[in-house]
Amino acid sequence: MQLVLPHRSRVAPQSFFLAASCPETAAPAEAGGLPRPSWLAFGFTAMTWRPGHSECRARLRWDELSVPCHVYRRTREEVLQVPNSLGFLLAWLCWPRAVEPSCCFLYLHGFPDQSLDHRKELSSYGQLRPTLPRRLAAQLLDARPEAAFAAFNFSGTPGSDASCPFRDKTVTQELSDTLAMISYLRERWPGLPIHVIGISTGAIVASLLRGVGAIGDITITTIAGLKNVQRGFCFDFDTVQQQAFDSDGECWKEFWLPRESLSNPPEAKFNVLGSNSGSEGSDSERWEKAHLPLAAAYREDFLKLDLSTAISAGTAPLLVLHGDRDRSVPLENGQELFEAAAHPKELLVLKGGDHLLRSSKTASKAGRAILDFTSKYPRGDTVDEH
């Protein structure tokens, strides 16, 4: 297991404690007067703490953030507000300390989900939250120390909803958001090759990028992607939600949120009993299923997406990854996407992989496939003969 360290720009050196341990030595019972967390045990290489930014500022808390300690030592991290067509996107960027990045892996989250923690009251604000992007960032940056890794929350997603509430989300806007993020990265590092990794609805956005002209050097990896948008719409919305679009002009879409956070969208509705826990942890940390209103414009936009043209006409190198145990978007959807796509393209079926690649084994397989594929197309256009 790996323990990650805090965002550098938000923590002064004196505000965290670092203690080394190894399989031969036990972790200290306490550090700086703070009882060690229950998960800290043999085999960890480092641990860290800092004062939490919650309502109880005097209470110290343990943070588990985005980047493993061995990657943290040679990288810089930054939480950003990246401008887009509507306002700003909450973004996270990690890049090498010693050199300019040679490329950037750009992660696109699914729906309903988010890449980054939106809780401004906590020190984990802006850090990678889901397990998969954390694992991919660790693996890819470890193997490619000269690379950068970036992620952001799409418009309407908590953290990127100041100018666009969840109600007004569309996939077309998410494509615009992605182009804005790519533009930001290339303004910062001109000519930077971008290796896009999209999961689920993020894979749809990544596929649409293939149809964007003059986008420059990119590769595209889809995880749990599809070609048929009508089928995809039915995967995301049940019969009751589809009927609500017709009768009410909106539906209530499920979204996992921390119940007590002041940073949640004000329109979020939770079950009264709070029994639908989405993740483990204390009451203040538990993420539960809530519901947010979503306008029928999302449906109209989604069903007009021309995925077939984008993937068949585009020439950006395409890697299609799909778990054979994906029950949310079954494997045949990824195979259909691959068959319709123009070359260059590759398909890898991840044995045992579910929709979110929850197991470390399948996530690692995905990471290795991405590394191999992007080595063949380091600039997204030509095969590396070496």
GROMACS .gro file of C-alpha atoms in nm:
model
  386
    1MET     CA    1   0.000   0.000   0.000
    2GLN     CA    2   0.104   0.359  -0.054
    3LEU     CA    3   0.040   0.662   0.162
    4VAL     CA    4   0.013   0.995  -0.010
    5LEU     CA    5   0.126   1.338   0.095
    6PRO     CA    6  -0.043   1.676   0.102
    7HIS     CA    7  -0.078   1.949  -0.156
    8ARG     CA    8   0.247   2.142  -0.134
    9SER     CA    9   0.116   2.494  -0.187
   10ARG     CA   10  -0.144   2.467   0.093
   11VAL     CA   11   0.086   2.346   0.368
   12ALA     CA   12   0.386   2.516   0.521
   13PRO     CA   13   0.682   2.285   0.591
   14GLN     CA   14   0.637   2.317   0.965
   15SER     CA   15   0.273   2.207   0.951
   16PHE     CA   16   0.330   1.845   0.866
   17PHE     CA   17   0.520   1.559   1.023
   18LEU     CA   18   0.699   1.290   0.825
   19ALA     CA   19   0.796   0.957   0.978
   20ALA     CA   20   0.965   0.671   0.797
   21SER     CA   21   0.879   0.310   0.856
   22CYS     CA   22   0.950  -0.018   0.685
   23PRO     CA   23   0.843  -0.381   0.709
   24GLU     CA   24   1.104  -0.441   0.977
   25THR     CA   25   0.999  -0.155   1.202
   26ALA     CA   26   0.661  -0.063   1.338
   27ALA     CA   27   0.513   0.278   1.269
   28PRO     CA   28   0.527   0.508   1.569
   29ALA     CA   29   0.221   0.496   1.791
   30GLU     CA   30   0.194   0.873   1.789
   31ALA     CA   31   0.343   1.155   1.585
   32GLY     CA   32   0.347   1.513   1.702
   33GLY     CA   33   0.090   1.426   1.968
   34LEU     CA   34  -0.151   1.286   1.708
   35PRO     CA   35  -0.256   0.920   1.751
   36ARG     CA   36  -0.154   0.724   1.447
   37PRO     CA   37  -0.441   0.629   1.212
   38SER     CA   38  -0.563   0.270   1.230
   39TRP     CA   39  -0.463   0.203   0.869
   40LEU     CA   40  -0.096   0.290   0.927
   41ALA     CA   41   0.087  -0.038   0.970
   42PHE     CA   42   0.393  -0.232   0.860
   43GLY     CA   43   0.516  -0.167   0.508
   44PHE     CA   44   0.433   0.202   0.480
   45THR     CA   45   0.712   0.429   0.364
   46ALA     CA   46   0.580   0.755   0.507
   47MET     CA   47   0.294   0.920   0.685
   48THR     CA   48   0.188   1.280   0.717
   49TRP     CA   49  -0.053   1.498   0.908
   50ARG     CA   50  -0.160   1.859   0.919
   51PRO     CA   51  -0.434   2.059   1.084
   52GLY     CA   52  -0.770   2.002   0.917
   53HIS     CA   53  -0.958   2.296   0.768
   54SER     CA   54  -1.291   2.188   0.914
   55GLU     CA   55  -1.513   2.357   1.167
   56CYS     CA   56  -1.289   2.226   1.445
   57ARG     CA   57  -0.958   2.383   1.351
   58ALA     CA   58  -0.788   2.272   1.670
   59ARG     CA   59  -0.846   1.904   1.592
   60LEU     CA   60  -0.567   1.742   1.395
   61ARG     CA   61  -0.661   1.495   1.125
   62TRP     CA   62  -0.483   1.256   0.893
   63ASP     CA   63  -0.492   1.331   0.521
   64GLU     CA   64  -0.474   1.079   0.241
   65LEU     CA   65  -0.421   1.278  -0.075
   66SER     CA   66  -0.340   1.230  -0.441
   67VAL     CA   67   0.022   1.134  -0.498
   68PRO     CA   68   0.232   0.853  -0.341
   69CYS     CA   69   0.528   0.972  -0.137
   70HIS     CA   70   0.795   0.851  -0.381
   71VAL     CA   71   0.627   1.048  -0.660
   72TYR     CA   72   0.564   1.350  -0.435
   73ARG     CA   73   0.936   1.397  -0.373
   74ARG     CA   74   1.008   1.476  -0.738
   75THR     CA   75   0.689   1.649  -0.849
   76ARG     CA   76   0.496   1.968  -0.799
   77GLU     CA   77   0.121   1.979  -0.745
   78GLU     CA   78  -0.124   2.259  -0.799
   79VAL     CA   79  -0.498   2.304  -0.753
   80LEU     CA   80  -0.623   2.537  -1.024
   81GLN     CA   81  -0.920   2.732  -1.147
   82VAL     CA   82  -0.898   2.687  -1.525
   83PRO     CA   83  -1.108   2.926  -1.737
   84ASN     CA   84  -1.367   2.779  -1.971
   85SER     CA   85  -1.657   2.917  -2.176
   86LEU     CA   86  -1.882   2.951  -1.869
   87GLY     CA   87  -1.646   3.046  -1.589
   88PHE     CA   88  -1.389   2.823  -1.423
   89LEU     CA   89  -1.316   2.454  -1.377
   90LEU     CA   90  -1.170   2.301  -1.061
   91ALA     CA   91  -0.852   2.128  -1.180
   92TRP     CA   92  -0.551   1.944  -1.038
   93LEU     CA   93  -0.211   1.924  -1.201
   94CYS     CA   94   0.103   1.731  -1.107
   95TRP     CA   95   0.423   1.779  -1.306
   96PRO     CA   96   0.796   1.701  -1.269
   97ARG     CA   97   1.000   1.926  -1.045
   98ALA     CA   98   1.329   1.911  -1.236
   99VAL     CA   99   1.225   1.933  -1.603
  100GLU     CA  100   0.951   2.058  -1.830
  101PRO     CA  101   0.694   1.780  -1.884
  102SER     CA  102   0.735   1.579  -2.203
  103CYS     CA  103   0.363   1.492  -2.212
  104CYS     CA  104   0.052   1.505  -1.995
  105PHE     CA  105  -0.199   1.236  -1.906
  106LEU     CA  106  -0.543   1.399  -1.883
  107TYR     CA  107  -0.815   1.210  -1.693
  108LEU     CA  108  -1.186   1.261  -1.773
  109HIS     CA  109  -1.435   1.140  -1.512
  110GLY     CA  110  -1.768   0.968  -1.568
  111PHE     CA  111  -2.129   1.058  -1.488
  112PRO     CA  112  -2.248   1.096  -1.222
  113ASP     CA  113  -1.905   1.134  -1.066
  114GLN     CA  114  -1.619   1.377  -1.017
  115SER     CA  115  -1.240   1.366  -1.040
  116LEU     CA  116  -1.159   1.602  -0.754
  117ASP     CA  117  -1.278   1.661  -0.399
  118HIS     CA  118  -1.498   1.972  -0.398
  119ARG     CA  119  -1.496   2.033  -0.020
  120LYS     CA  120  -1.338   2.376   0.026
  121GLU     CA  121  -1.349   2.336   0.403
  122LEU     CA  122  -1.100   2.047   0.394
  123SER     CA  123  -0.732   2.025   0.308
  124SER     CA  124  -0.819   1.756   0.052
  125TYR     CA  125  -0.991   2.020  -0.163
  126GLY     CA  126  -0.894   1.980  -0.527
  127GLN     CA  127  -0.721   1.645  -0.477
  128LEU     CA  128  -0.800   1.331  -0.675
  129ARG     CA  129  -1.085   1.150  -0.503
  130PRO     CA  130  -1.186   0.830  -0.691
  131THR     CA  131  -0.962   0.528  -0.659
  132LEU     CA  132  -0.897   0.471  -1.031
  133PRO     CA  133  -0.741   0.810  -1.119
  134ARG     CA  134  -0.531   0.794  -0.802
  135ARG     CA  135  -0.397   0.454  -0.903
  136LEU     CA  136  -0.339   0.563  -1.261
  137ALA     CA  137  -0.161   0.882  -1.155
  138ALA     CA  138   0.068   0.684  -0.924
  139GLN     CA  139   0.148   0.420  -1.186
  140LEU     CA  140   0.190   0.652  -1.483
  141LEU     CA  141   0.399   0.914  -1.304
  142ASP     CA  142   0.617   0.646  -1.148
  143ALA     CA  143   0.687   0.490  -1.488
  144ARG     CA  144   0.716   0.826  -1.667
  145PRO     CA  145   0.889   1.068  -1.429
  146GLU     CA  146   0.909   1.325  -1.709
  147ALA     CA  147   0.528   1.328  -1.756
  148ALA     CA  148   0.251   1.537  -1.602
  149PHE     CA  149  -0.095   1.424  -1.490
  150ALA     CA  150  -0.404   1.644  -1.486
  151ALA     CA  151  -0.770   1.605  -1.395
  152PHE     CA  152  -1.066   1.837  -1.350
  153ASN     CA  153  -1.436   1.840  -1.267
  154PHE     CA  154  -1.667   1.899  -1.563
  155SER     CA  155  -1.900   2.199  -1.563
  156GLY     CA  156  -2.200   2.143  -1.337
  157THR     CA  157  -2.007   1.898  -1.121
  158PRO     CA  158  -1.949   2.009  -0.760
  159GLY     CA  159  -1.639   2.227  -0.754
  160SER     CA  160  -1.701   2.345  -1.112
  161ASP     CA  161  -2.060   2.457  -1.064
  162ALA     CA  162  -2.031   2.825  -0.973
  163SER     CA  163  -2.137   2.936  -1.322
  164CYS     CA  164  -2.312   2.616  -1.433
  165PRO     CA  165  -2.532   2.426  -1.187
  166PHE     CA  166  -2.574   2.051  -1.216
  167ARG     CA  167  -2.918   2.113  -1.365
  168ASP     CA  168  -2.759   2.265  -1.677
  169LYS     CA  169  -2.498   1.996  -1.748
  170THR     CA  170  -2.451   1.869  -2.106
  171VAL     CA  171  -2.193   1.644  -2.267
  172THR     CA  172  -2.133   1.906  -2.537
  173GLN     CA  173  -2.026   2.146  -2.262
  174GLU     CA  174  -1.800   1.875  -2.119
  175LEU     CA  175  -1.629   1.848  -2.459
  176SER     CA  176  -1.581   2.226  -2.450
  177ASP     CA  177  -1.440   2.194  -2.097
  178THR     CA  178  -1.188   1.936  -2.215
  179LEU     CA  179  -1.074   2.158  -2.501
  180ALA     CA  180  -1.036   2.444  -2.251
  181MET     CA  181  -0.817   2.224  -2.029
  182ILE     CA  182  -0.604   2.117  -2.325
  183SER     CA  183  -0.571   2.481  -2.429
  184TYR     CA  184  -0.458   2.575  -2.076
  185LEU     CA  185  -0.195   2.300  -2.070
  186ARG     CA  186  -0.056   2.403  -2.408
  187GLU     CA  187  -0.049   2.769  -2.320
  188ARG     CA  188   0.163   2.670  -2.023
  189TRP     CA  189   0.377   2.421  -2.217
  190PRO     CA  190   0.351   2.490  -2.592
  191GLY     CA  191   0.322   2.183  -2.812
  192LEU     CA  192   0.266   1.949  -2.516
  193PRO     CA  193   0.139   1.604  -2.627
  194ILE     CA  194  -0.178   1.511  -2.437
  195HIS     CA  195  -0.275   1.151  -2.360
  196VAL     CA  196  -0.648   1.163  -2.281
  197ILE     CA  197  -0.797   0.891  -2.056
  198GLY     CA  198  -1.176   0.892  -2.031
  199ILE     CA  199  -1.397   0.655  -1.833
  200SER     CA  200  -1.768   0.592  -1.900
  201THR     CA  201  -1.921   0.927  -2.001
  202GLY     CA  202  -1.566   1.062  -1.991
  203ALA     CA  203  -1.490   0.799  -2.257
  204ILE     CA  204  -1.770   0.946  -2.469
  205VAL     CA  205  -1.612   1.291  -2.437
  206ALA     CA  206  -1.271   1.143  -2.524
  207SER     CA  207  -1.420   0.973  -2.831
  208LEU     CA  208  -1.574   1.303  -2.944
  209LEU     CA  209  -1.228   1.460  -2.927
  210ARG     CA  210  -1.134   1.236  -3.219
  211GLY     CA  211  -1.369   1.437  -3.437
  212VAL     CA  212  -1.223   1.775  -3.340
  213GLY     CA  213  -0.998   1.916  -3.611
  214ALA     CA  214  -0.660   2.077  -3.548
  215ILE     CA  215  -0.643   1.957  -3.189
  216GLY     CA  216  -0.273   1.878  -3.213
  217ASP     CA  217  -0.083   1.585  -3.069
  218ILE     CA  218  -0.314   1.362  -2.866
  219THR     CA  219  -0.387   0.998  -2.800
  220ILE     CA  220  -0.721   0.877  -2.668
  221THR     CA  221  -0.789   0.595  -2.424
  222THR     CA  222  -1.148   0.497  -2.353
  223ILE     CA  223  -1.244   0.289  -2.050
  224ALA     CA  224  -1.600   0.151  -2.053
  225GLY     CA  225  -1.686   0.347  -2.365
  226LEU     CA  226  -1.959   0.299  -2.623
  227LYS     CA  227  -2.075   0.404  -2.968
  228ASN     CA  228  -2.457   0.384  -2.943
  229VAL     CA  229  -2.578   0.694  -2.758
  230GLN     CA  230  -2.940   0.577  -2.742
  231ARG     CA  231  -2.828   0.269  -2.555
  232GLY     CA  232  -2.592   0.475  -2.343
  233PHE     CA  233  -2.875   0.706  -2.240
  234CYS     CA  234  -3.074   0.407  -2.113
  235PHE     CA  235  -2.770   0.290  -1.915
  236ASP     CA  236  -2.762   0.623  -1.728
  237PHE     CA  237  -3.134   0.689  -1.674
  238ASP     CA  238  -3.403   0.451  -1.554
  239THR     CA  239  -3.765   0.452  -1.673
  240VAL     CA  240  -3.884   0.683  -1.395
  241GLN     CA  241  -3.614   0.940  -1.476
  242GLN     CA  242  -3.689   0.923  -1.849
  243GLN     CA  243  -4.059   0.980  -1.782
  244ALA     CA  244  -3.975   1.273  -1.555
  245PHE     CA  245  -3.786   1.438  -1.839
  246ASP     CA  246  -4.110   1.423  -2.041
  247SER     CA  247  -4.355   1.524  -1.770
  248ASP     CA  248  -4.151   1.768  -1.560
  249GLY     CA  249  -3.875   1.885  -1.794
  250GLU     CA  250  -3.619   1.751  -1.547
  251CYS     CA  251  -3.536   1.444  -1.342
  252TRP     CA  252  -3.365   1.383  -1.010
  253LYS     CA  253  -3.030   1.221  -1.081
  254GLU     CA  254  -2.837   1.026  -0.819
  255PHE     CA  255  -2.501   1.169  -0.712
  256TRP     CA  256  -2.274   1.068  -0.423
  257LEU     CA  257  -2.192   1.348  -0.181
  258PRO     CA  258  -2.065   1.392   0.177
  259ARG     CA  259  -2.383   1.460   0.373
  260GLU     CA  260  -2.251   1.730   0.606
  261SER     CA  261  -2.034   1.929   0.366
  262LEU     CA  262  -2.105   2.300   0.331
  263SER     CA  263  -1.962   2.281  -0.022
  264ASN     CA  264  -2.239   2.057  -0.155
  265PRO     CA  265  -2.483   2.198  -0.412
  266PRO     CA  266  -2.766   2.360  -0.214
  267GLU     CA  267  -3.031   2.172  -0.414
  268ALA     CA  268  -2.894   1.828  -0.317
  269LYS     CA  269  -3.149   1.601  -0.149
  270PHE     CA  270  -3.048   1.316   0.082
  271ASN     CA  271  -3.259   1.036   0.224
  272VAL     CA  272  -3.375   1.127   0.574
  273LEU     CA  273  -3.230   0.817   0.737
  274GLY     CA  274  -2.898   0.839   0.555
  275SER     CA  275  -2.877   0.463   0.513
  276ASN     CA  276  -2.746   0.461   0.157
  277SER     CA  277  -2.377   0.489   0.232
  278GLY     CA  278  -2.152   0.515  -0.071
  279SER     CA  279  -1.818   0.489   0.107
  280GLU     CA  280  -1.678   0.394   0.442
  281GLY     CA  281  -1.561   0.640   0.704
  282SER     CA  282  -1.676   0.855   0.991
  283ASP     CA  283  -2.006   1.041   0.967
  284SER     CA  284  -1.826   1.355   0.850
  285GLU     CA  285  -1.638   1.163   0.579
  286ARG     CA  286  -1.909   0.925   0.452
  287TRP     CA  287  -2.029   0.987   0.097
  288GLU     CA  288  -2.394   0.898   0.046
  289LYS     CA  289  -2.633   0.881  -0.244
  290ALA     CA  290  -2.807   1.214  -0.293
  291HIS     CA  291  -3.018   1.343  -0.581
  292LEU     CA  292  -2.973   1.656  -0.791
  293PRO     CA  293  -3.211   1.806  -1.048
  294LEU     CA  294  -3.105   1.768  -1.413
  295ALA     CA  295  -3.285   1.943  -1.698
  296ALA     CA  296  -3.418   1.756  -2.002
  297ALA     CA  297  -3.170   1.953  -2.213
  298TYR     CA  298  -2.912   1.694  -2.105
  299ARG     CA  299  -3.113   1.425  -2.283
  300GLU     CA  300  -3.164   1.630  -2.598
  301ASP     CA  301  -2.794   1.708  -2.618
  302PHE     CA  302  -2.686   1.352  -2.541
  303LEU     CA  303  -2.900   1.188  -2.808
  304LYS     CA  304  -2.763   1.425  -3.074
  305LEU     CA  305  -2.399   1.335  -3.009
  306ASP     CA  306  -2.240   1.208  -3.332
  307LEU     CA  307  -2.001   0.953  -3.192
  308SER     CA  308  -1.999   0.744  -3.509
  309THR     CA  309  -1.859   1.024  -3.723
  310ALA     CA  310  -1.607   1.133  -3.461
  311ILE     CA  311  -1.449   0.790  -3.415
  312SER     CA  312  -1.465   0.684  -3.781
  313ALA     CA  313  -1.327   1.008  -3.926
  314GLY     CA  314  -1.068   1.095  -3.663
  315THR     CA  315  -0.710   0.970  -3.677
  316ALA     CA  316  -0.586   1.026  -3.322
  317PRO     CA  317  -0.447   0.693  -3.193
  318LEU     CA  318  -0.725   0.517  -3.001
  319LEU     CA  319  -0.692   0.258  -2.723
  320VAL     CA  320  -1.017   0.090  -2.619
  321LEU     CA  321  -1.011  -0.071  -2.273
  322HIS     CA  322  -1.313  -0.257  -2.140
  323GLY     CA  323  -1.371  -0.492  -1.849
  324ASP     CA  324  -1.534  -0.823  -1.932
  325ARG     CA  325  -1.740  -0.799  -1.611
  326ASP     CA  326  -1.874  -0.450  -1.674
  327ARG     CA  327  -2.245  -0.464  -1.591
  328SER     CA  328  -2.307  -0.091  -1.634
  329VAL     CA  329  -2.177  -0.073  -1.993
  330PRO     CA  330  -2.138  -0.434  -2.112
  331LEU     CA  331  -1.831  -0.540  -2.308
  332GLU     CA  332  -2.005  -0.555  -2.647
  333ASN     CA  333  -2.037  -0.176  -2.636
  334GLY     CA  334  -1.662  -0.131  -2.622
  335GLN     CA  335  -1.615  -0.387  -2.898
  336GLU     CA  336  -1.868  -0.201  -3.113
  337LEU     CA  337  -1.681   0.125  -3.052
  338PHE     CA  338  -1.353  -0.037  -3.156
  339GLU     CA  339  -1.497  -0.190  -3.475
  340ALA     CA  340  -1.637   0.145  -3.589
  341ALA     CA  341  -1.319   0.341  -3.521
  342ALA     CA  342  -1.065   0.428  -3.787
  343HIS     CA  343  -0.703   0.323  -3.751
  344PRO     CA  344  -0.475   0.354  -3.561
  345LYS     CA  345  -0.658   0.168  -3.285
  346GLU     CA  346  -0.611  -0.111  -3.032
  347LEU     CA  347  -0.851  -0.307  -2.811
  348LEU     CA  348  -0.774  -0.472  -2.478
  349VAL     CA  349  -1.035  -0.667  -2.285
  350LEU     CA  350  -0.953  -0.649  -1.914
  351LYS     CA  351  -1.023  -0.989  -1.763
  352GLY     CA  352  -1.219  -0.954  -1.441
  353GLY     CA  353  -1.262  -0.579  -1.486
  354ASP     CA  354  -1.585  -0.413  -1.372
  355HIS     CA  355  -1.714  -0.073  -1.480
  356LEU     CA  356  -1.482   0.133  -1.260
  357LEU     CA  357  -1.189  -0.114  -1.260
  358ARG     CA  358  -1.215  -0.132  -0.883
  359SER     CA  359  -0.961  -0.409  -0.835
  360SER     CA  360  -0.598  -0.304  -0.818
  361LYS     CA  361  -0.510  -0.584  -1.060
  362THR     CA  362  -0.732  -0.463  -1.343
  363ALA     CA  363  -0.640  -0.099  -1.278
  364SER     CA  364  -0.272  -0.196  -1.304
  365LYS     CA  365  -0.339  -0.379  -1.632
  366ALA     CA  366  -0.507  -0.068  -1.765
  367GLY     CA  367  -0.212   0.146  -1.658
  368ARG     CA  368   0.038  -0.085  -1.829
  369ALA     CA  369  -0.169  -0.084  -2.147
  370ILE     CA  370  -0.178   0.296  -2.147
  371LEU     CA  371   0.198   0.312  -2.096
  372ASP     CA  372   0.262   0.067  -2.380
  373PHE     CA  373   0.021   0.243  -2.615
  374THR     CA  374   0.149   0.593  -2.550
  375SER     CA  375   0.506   0.468  -2.596
  376LYS     CA  376   0.410   0.370  -2.950
  377TYR     CA  377   0.256   0.711  -3.009
  378PRO     CA  378   0.457   0.949  -2.790
  379ARG     CA  379   0.331   1.254  -2.977
  380GLY     CA  380   0.000   1.105  -3.081
  381ASP     CA  381   0.084   1.093  -3.449
  382THR     CA  382   0.376   0.862  -3.532
  383VAL     CA  383   0.490   0.521  -3.418
  384ASP     CA  384   0.808   0.529  -3.214
  385GLU     CA  385   1.052   0.304  -3.399
  386HIS     CA  386   1.270   0.274  -3.092
   0.00000   0.00000   0.00000
